[in-house]
PDB file of C-alpha atoms in Angstrom:
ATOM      1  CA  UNK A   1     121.830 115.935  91.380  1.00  0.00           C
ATOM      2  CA  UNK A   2     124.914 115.973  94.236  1.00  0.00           C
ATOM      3  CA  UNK A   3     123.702 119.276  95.307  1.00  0.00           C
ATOM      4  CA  UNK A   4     119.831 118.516  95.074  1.00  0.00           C
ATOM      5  CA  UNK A   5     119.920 115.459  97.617  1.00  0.00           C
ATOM      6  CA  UNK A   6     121.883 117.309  99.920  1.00  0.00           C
ATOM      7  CA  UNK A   7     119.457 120.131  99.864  1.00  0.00           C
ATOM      8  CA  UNK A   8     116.788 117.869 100.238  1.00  0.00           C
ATOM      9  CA  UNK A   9     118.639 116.435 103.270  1.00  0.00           C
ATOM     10  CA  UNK A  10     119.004 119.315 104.738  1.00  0.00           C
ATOM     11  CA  UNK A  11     115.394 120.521 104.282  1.00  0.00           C
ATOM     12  CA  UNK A  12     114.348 117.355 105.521  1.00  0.00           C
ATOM     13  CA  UNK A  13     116.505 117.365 108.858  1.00  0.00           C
ATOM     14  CA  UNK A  14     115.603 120.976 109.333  1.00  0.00           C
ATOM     15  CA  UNK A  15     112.029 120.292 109.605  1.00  0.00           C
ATOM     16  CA  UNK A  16     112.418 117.407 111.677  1.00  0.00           C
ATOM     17  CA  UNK A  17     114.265 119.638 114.265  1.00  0.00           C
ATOM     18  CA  UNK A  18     111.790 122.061 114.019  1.00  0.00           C
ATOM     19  CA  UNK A  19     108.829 119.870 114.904  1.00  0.00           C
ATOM     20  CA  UNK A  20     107.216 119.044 111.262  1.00  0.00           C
ATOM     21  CA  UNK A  21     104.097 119.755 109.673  1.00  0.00           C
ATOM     22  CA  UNK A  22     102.670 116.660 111.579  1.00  0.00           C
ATOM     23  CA  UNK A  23     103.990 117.556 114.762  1.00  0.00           C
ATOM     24  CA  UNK A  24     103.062 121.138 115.090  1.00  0.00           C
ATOM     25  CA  UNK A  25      99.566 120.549 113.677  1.00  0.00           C
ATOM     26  CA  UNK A  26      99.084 117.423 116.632  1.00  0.00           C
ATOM     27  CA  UNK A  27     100.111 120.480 118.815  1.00  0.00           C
ATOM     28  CA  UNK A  28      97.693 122.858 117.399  1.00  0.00           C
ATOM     29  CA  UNK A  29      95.183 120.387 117.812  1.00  0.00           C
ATOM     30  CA  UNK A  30      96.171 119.429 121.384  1.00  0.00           C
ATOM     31  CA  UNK A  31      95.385 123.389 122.181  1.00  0.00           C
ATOM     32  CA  UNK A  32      92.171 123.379 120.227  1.00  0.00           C
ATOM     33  CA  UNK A  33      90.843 120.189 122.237  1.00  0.00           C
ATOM     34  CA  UNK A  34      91.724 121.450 125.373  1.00  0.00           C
ATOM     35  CA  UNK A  35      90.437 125.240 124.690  1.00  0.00           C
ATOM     36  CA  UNK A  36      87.082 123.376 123.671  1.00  0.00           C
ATOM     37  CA  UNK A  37      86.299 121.995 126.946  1.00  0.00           C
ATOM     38  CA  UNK A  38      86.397 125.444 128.636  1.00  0.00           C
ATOM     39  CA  UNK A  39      82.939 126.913 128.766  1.00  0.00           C
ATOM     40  CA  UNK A  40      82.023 130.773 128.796  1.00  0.00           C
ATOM     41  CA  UNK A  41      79.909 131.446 132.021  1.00  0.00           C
ATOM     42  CA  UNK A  42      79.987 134.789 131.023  1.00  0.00           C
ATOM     43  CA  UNK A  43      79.568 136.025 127.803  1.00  0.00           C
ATOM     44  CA  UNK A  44      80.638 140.189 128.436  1.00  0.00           C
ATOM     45  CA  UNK A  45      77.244 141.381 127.147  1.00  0.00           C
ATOM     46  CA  UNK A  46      74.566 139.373 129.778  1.00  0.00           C
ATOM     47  CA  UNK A  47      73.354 137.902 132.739  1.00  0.00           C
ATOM     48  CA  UNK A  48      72.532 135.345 131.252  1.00  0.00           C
ATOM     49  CA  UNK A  49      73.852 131.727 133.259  1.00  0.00           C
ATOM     50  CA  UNK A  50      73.493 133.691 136.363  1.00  0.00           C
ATOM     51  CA  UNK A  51      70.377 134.436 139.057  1.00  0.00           C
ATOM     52  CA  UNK A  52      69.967 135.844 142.406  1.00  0.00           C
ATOM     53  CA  UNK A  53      70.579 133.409 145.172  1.00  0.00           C
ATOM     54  CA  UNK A  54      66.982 132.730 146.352  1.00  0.00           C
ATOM     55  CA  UNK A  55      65.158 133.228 142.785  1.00  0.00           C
ATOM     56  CA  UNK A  56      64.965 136.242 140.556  1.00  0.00           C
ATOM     57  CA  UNK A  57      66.530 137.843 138.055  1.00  0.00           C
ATOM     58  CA  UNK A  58      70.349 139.283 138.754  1.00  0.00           C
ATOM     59  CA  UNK A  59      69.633 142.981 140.890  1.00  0.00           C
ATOM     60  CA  UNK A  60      70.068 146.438 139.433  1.00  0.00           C
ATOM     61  CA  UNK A  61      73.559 146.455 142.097  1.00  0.00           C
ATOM     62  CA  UNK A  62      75.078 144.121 139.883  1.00  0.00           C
ATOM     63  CA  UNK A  63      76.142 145.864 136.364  1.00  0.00           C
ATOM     64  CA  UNK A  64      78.014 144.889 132.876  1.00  0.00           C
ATOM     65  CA  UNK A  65      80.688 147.368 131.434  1.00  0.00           C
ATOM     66  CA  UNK A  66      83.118 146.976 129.168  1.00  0.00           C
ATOM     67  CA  UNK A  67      82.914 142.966 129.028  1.00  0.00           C
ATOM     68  CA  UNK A  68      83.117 143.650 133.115  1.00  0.00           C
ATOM     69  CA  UNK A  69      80.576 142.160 135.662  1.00  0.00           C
ATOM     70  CA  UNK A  70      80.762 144.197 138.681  1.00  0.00           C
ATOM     71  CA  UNK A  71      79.341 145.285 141.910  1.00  0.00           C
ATOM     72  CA  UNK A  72      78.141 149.415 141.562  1.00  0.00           C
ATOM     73  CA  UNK A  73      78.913 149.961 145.352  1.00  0.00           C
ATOM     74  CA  UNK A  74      79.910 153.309 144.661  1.00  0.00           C
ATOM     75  CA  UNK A  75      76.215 153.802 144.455  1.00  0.00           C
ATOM     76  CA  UNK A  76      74.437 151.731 146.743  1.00  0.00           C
ATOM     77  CA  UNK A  77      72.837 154.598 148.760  1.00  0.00           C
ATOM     78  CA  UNK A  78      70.473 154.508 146.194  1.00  0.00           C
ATOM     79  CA  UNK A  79      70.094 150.952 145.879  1.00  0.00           C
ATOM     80  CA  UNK A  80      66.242 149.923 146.376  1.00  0.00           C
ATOM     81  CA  UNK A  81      65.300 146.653 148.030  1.00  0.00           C
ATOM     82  CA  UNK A  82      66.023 143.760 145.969  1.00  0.00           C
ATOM     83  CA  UNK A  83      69.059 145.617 144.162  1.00  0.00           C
ATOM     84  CA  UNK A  84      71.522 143.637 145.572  1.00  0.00           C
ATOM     85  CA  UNK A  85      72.678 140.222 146.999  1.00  0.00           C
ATOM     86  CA  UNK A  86      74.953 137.478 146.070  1.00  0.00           C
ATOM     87  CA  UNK A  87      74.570 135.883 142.461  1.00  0.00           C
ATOM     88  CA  UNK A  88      75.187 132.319 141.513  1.00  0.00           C
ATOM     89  CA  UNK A  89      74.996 130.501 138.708  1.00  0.00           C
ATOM     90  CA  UNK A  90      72.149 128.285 136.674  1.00  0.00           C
ATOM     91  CA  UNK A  91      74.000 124.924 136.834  1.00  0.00           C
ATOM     92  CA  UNK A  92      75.515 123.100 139.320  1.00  0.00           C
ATOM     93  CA  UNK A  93      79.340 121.610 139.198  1.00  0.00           C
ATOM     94  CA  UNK A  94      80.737 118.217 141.077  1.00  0.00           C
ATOM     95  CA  UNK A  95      84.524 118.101 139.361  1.00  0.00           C
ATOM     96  CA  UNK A  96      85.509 120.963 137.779  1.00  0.00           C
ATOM     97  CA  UNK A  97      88.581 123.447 137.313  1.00  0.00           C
ATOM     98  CA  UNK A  98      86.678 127.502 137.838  1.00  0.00           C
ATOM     99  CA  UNK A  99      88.944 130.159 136.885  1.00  0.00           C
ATOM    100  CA  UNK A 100      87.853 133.929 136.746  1.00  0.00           C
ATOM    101  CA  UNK A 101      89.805 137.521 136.719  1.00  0.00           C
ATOM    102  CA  UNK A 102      89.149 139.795 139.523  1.00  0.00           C
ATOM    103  CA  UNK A 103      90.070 143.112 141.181  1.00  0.00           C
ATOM    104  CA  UNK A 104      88.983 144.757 144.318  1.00  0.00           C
ATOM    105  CA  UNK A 105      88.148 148.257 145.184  1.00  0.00           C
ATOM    106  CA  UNK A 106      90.140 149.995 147.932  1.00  0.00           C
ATOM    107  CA  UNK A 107      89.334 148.502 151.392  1.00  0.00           C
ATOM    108  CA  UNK A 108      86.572 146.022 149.647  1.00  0.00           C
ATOM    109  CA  UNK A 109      85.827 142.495 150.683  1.00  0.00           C
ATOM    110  CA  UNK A 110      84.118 139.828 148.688  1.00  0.00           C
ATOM    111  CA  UNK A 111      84.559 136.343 147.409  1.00  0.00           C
ATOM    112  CA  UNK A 112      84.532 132.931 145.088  1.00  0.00           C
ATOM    113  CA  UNK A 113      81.670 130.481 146.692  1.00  0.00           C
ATOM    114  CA  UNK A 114      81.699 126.986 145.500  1.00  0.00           C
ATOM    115  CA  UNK A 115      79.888 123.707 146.128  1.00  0.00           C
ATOM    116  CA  UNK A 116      76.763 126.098 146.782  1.00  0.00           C
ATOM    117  CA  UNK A 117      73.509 124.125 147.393  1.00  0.00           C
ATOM    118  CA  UNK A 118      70.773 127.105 146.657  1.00  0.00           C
ATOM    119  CA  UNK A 119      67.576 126.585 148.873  1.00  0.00           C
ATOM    120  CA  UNK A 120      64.858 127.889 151.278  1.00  0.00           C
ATOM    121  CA  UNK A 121      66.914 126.150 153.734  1.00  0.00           C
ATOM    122  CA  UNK A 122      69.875 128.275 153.648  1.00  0.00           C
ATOM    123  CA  UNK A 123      70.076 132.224 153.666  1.00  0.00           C
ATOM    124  CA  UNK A 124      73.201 132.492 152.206  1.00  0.00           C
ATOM    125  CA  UNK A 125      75.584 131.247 149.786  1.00  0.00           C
ATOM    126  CA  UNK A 126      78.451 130.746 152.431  1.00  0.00           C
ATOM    127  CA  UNK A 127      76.184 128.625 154.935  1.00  0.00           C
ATOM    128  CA  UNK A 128      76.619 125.381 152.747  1.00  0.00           C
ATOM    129  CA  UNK A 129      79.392 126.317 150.007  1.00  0.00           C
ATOM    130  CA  UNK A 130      82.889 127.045 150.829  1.00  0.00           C
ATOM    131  CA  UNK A 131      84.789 130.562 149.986  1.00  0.00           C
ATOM    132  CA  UNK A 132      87.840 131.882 148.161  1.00  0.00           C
ATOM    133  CA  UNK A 133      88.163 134.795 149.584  1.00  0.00           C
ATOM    134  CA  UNK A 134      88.883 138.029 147.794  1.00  0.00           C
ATOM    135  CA  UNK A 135      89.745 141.176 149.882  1.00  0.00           C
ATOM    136  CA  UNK A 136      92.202 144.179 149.737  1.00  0.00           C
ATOM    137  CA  UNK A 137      95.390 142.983 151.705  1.00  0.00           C
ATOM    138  CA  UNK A 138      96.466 146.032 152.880  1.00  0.00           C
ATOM    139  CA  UNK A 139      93.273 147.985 153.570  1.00  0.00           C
ATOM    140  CA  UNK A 140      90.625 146.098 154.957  1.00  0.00           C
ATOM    141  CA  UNK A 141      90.604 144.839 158.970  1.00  0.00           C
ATOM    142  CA  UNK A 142      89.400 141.445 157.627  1.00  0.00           C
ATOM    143  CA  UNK A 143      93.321 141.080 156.758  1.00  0.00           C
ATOM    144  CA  UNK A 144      94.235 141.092 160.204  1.00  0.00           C
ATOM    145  CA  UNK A 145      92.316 137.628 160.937  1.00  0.00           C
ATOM    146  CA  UNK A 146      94.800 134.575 159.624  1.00  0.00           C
ATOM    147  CA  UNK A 147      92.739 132.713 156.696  1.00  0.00           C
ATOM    148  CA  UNK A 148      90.603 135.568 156.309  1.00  0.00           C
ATOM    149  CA  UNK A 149      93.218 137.279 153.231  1.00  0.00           C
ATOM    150  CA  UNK A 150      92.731 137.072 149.892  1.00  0.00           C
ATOM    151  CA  UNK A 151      93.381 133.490 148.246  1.00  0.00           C
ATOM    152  CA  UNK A 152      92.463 131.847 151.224  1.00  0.00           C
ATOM    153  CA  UNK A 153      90.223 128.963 151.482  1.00  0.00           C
ATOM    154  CA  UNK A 154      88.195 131.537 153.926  1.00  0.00           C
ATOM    155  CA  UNK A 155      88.382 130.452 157.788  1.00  0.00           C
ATOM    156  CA  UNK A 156      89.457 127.162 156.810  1.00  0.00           C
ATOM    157  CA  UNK A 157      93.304 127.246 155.284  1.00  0.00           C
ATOM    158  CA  UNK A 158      95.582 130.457 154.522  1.00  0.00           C
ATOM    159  CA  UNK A 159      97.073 130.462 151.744  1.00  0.00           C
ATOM    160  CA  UNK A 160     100.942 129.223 151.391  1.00  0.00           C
ATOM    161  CA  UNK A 161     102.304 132.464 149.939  1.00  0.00           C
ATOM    162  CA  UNK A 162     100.660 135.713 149.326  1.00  0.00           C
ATOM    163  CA  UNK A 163     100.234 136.428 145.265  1.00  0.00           C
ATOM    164  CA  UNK A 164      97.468 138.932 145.347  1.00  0.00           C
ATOM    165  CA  UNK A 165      98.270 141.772 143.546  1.00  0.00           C
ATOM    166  CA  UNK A 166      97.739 145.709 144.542  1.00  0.00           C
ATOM    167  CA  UNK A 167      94.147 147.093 144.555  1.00  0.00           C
ATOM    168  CA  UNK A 168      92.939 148.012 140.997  1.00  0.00           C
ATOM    169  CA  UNK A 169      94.684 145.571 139.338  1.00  0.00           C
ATOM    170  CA  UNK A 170      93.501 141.886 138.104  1.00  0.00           C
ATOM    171  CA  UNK A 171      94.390 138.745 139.615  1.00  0.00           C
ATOM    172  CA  UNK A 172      93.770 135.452 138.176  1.00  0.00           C
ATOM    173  CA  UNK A 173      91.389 133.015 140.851  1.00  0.00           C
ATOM    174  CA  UNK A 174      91.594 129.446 139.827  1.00  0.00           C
ATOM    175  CA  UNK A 175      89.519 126.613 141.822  1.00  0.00           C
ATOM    176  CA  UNK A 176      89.615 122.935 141.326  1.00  0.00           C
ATOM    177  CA  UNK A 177      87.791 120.345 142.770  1.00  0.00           C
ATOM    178  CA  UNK A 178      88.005 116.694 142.018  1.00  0.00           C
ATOM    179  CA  UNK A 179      87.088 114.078 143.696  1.00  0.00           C
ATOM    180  CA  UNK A 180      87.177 115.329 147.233  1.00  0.00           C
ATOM    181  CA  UNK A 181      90.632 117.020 146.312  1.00  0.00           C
ATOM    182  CA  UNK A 182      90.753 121.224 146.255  1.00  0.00           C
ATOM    183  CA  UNK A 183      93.282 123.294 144.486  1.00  0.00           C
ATOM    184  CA  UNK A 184      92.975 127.227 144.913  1.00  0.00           C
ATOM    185  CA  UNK A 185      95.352 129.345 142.559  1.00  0.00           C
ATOM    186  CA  UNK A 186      95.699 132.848 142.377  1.00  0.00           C
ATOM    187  CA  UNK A 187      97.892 134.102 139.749  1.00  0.00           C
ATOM    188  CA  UNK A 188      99.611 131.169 138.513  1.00  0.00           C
ATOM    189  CA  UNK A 189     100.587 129.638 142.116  1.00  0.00           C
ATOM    190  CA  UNK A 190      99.027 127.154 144.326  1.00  0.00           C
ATOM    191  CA  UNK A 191      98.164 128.258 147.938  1.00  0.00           C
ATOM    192  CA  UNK A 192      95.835 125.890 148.965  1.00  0.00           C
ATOM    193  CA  UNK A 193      95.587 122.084 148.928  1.00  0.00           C
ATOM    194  CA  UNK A 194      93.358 120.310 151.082  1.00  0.00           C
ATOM    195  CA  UNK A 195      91.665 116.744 151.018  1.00  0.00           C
ATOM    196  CA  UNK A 196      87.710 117.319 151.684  1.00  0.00           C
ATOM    197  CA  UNK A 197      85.150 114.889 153.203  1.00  0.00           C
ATOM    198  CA  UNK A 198      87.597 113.436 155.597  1.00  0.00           C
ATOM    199  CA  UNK A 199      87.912 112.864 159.065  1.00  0.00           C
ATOM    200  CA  UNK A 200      90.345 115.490 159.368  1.00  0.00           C
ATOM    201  CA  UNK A 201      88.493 118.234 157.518  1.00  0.00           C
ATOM    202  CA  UNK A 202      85.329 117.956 159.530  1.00  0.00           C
ATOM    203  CA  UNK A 203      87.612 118.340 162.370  1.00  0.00           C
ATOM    204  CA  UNK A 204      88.931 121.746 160.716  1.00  0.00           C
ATOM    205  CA  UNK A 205      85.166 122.685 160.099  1.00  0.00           C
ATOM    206  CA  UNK A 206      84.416 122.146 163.700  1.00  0.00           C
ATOM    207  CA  UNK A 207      87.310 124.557 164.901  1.00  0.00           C
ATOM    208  CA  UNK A 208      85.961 127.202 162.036  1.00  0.00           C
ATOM    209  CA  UNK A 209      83.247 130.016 162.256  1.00  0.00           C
ATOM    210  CA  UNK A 210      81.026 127.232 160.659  1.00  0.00           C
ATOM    211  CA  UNK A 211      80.874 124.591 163.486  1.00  0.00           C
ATOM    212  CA  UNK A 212      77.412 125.224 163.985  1.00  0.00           C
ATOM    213  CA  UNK A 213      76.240 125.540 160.067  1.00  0.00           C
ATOM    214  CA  UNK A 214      74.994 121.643 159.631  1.00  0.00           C
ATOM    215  CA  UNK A 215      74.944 122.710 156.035  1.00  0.00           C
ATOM    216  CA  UNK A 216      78.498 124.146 155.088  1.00  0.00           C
ATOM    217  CA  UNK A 217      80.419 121.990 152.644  1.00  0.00           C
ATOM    218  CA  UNK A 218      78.323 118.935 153.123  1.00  0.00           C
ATOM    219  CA  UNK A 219      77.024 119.161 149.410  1.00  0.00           C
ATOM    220  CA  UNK A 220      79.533 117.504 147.206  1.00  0.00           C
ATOM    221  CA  UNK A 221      77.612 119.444 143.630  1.00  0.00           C
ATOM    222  CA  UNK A 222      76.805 122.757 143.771  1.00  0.00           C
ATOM    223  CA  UNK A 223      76.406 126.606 142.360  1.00  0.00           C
ATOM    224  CA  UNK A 224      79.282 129.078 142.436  1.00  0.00           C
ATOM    225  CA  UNK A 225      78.382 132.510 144.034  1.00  0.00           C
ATOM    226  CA  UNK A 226      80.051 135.728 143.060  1.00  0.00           C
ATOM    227  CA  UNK A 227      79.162 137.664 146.341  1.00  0.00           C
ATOM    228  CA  UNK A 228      77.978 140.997 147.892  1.00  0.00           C
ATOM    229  CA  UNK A 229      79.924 142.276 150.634  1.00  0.00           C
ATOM    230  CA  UNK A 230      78.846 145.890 150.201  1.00  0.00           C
ATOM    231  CA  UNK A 231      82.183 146.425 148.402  1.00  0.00           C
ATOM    232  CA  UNK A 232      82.881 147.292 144.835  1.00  0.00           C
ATOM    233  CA  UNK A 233      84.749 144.076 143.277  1.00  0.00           C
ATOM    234  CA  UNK A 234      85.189 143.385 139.289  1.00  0.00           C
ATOM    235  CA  UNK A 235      84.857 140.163 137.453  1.00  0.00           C
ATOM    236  CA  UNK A 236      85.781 138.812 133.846  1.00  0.00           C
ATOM    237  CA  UNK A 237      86.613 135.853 131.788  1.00  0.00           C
ATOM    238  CA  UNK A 238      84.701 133.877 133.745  1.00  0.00           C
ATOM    239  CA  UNK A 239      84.591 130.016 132.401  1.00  0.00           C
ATOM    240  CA  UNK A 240      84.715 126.884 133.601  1.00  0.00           C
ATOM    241  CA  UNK A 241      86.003 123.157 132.853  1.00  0.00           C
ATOM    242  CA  UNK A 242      84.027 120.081 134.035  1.00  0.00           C
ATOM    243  CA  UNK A 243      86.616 117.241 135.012  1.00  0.00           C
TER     244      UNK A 243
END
């Protein structure tokens, strides 16, 4: 009976250190939770969530492959009218925490639009919502311009450190808004945090390529564009989080 207690004593303070039963399944259930409130705004196999800025159906430019959504660049000398153009999605987000995968084709450009207010009003995605920009680094002459490289909030902040990764490969694009306060990741780091709304960000706005765009980043809810720059650019795991 000697031996049996301290057996049991032992099992017992063994799975105590190890985080018991209880403990690991309150973990596993912590995970589950927060996995739950991510939602799929792309499910590998459709369009479906998405449009064409300015109505219609997604254009024949825009392709699925492999659980990719991509621009077919490569091919838009034979693109017909109406092929292309930026696409955005269905709903519209106030707080939320965006994350996607992306990768860039060799000297492409394209980019992240958020807080997009979708109307006959506006041409564009970028004249109301505001940009993370996507772009190859060391190939396009968009690089040269200081908040015009990829993670930046685009014309507005550069990032704090450069995390994009080589061409071809996928980099991880995180955006959170809440509240008036932005986050951008990119690959696990944060290189942009910025206060909007305030007296000091209209100030920044006025010094930026939008000064004269009474629109841009006055709509606090709005669609997020995946856009058309002409270039070839890859997306995936596309989801988002409403805060």
């Amino acid at each position: 009976m000697k031996n049996l207690g301290s057996l049991l004593m032992i099992g017992a303070a063994l799975t105590f250190a190890c985080g018991g039963p209880s403990e690991q399944t309150a973990e596993s259930t912590e995970i589950e939770v927060e996995e739950s409130e991510w939602r799929n705004l792309f499910d590998g196999n459709t369009f479906e969530g998405w449009k064409k800025y300015g109505g219609g159906e997604v254009g024949n430019a825009w392709k699925i492959e492999n659980g990719n959504l991509y621009l077919d660049a490569a091919n838009k000398d034979n693109w017909e009218p109406g092929d292309a153009g930026d696409i955005v999605t269905v709903d519209e987000f106030e707080n939320f925490h965006f994350q996607l995968e992306w990768k860039i084709a060799k000297d492409g450009n394209s980019g992240i639009i958020f807080l997009v207010h979708e109307s006959e009003e506006y041409s564009y995605p970028w004249m109301t919502g505001l940009e993370m920009q996507i772009l190859d680094n060391d190939g396009h002459p968009d690089a040269k311009i200081v908040s015009h490289r990829a993670g930046d909030l685009y014309d507005l902040i550069e990032s704090s450190e450069e995390t994009v990764k080589p061409i071809g490969e996928w980099n991880l694009a995180e955006i959170i808004v809440n509240n008036g306060e932005l986050e951008l990741h990119l690959n696990g780091v944060m290189v942009v945090s910025t206060s909007l709304w305030t007296p000091e960000w209209e100030e920044m706005v006025a010094s930026s390529k939008f000064k004269d765009m009474p629109g841009f980043a006055k709509y606090r809810k709005g669609k997020i564009a995946l856009q058309d720059h002409g270039d070839e650019v890859w997306f995936r795991n596309i989801r988002v989080k409403e805060l």
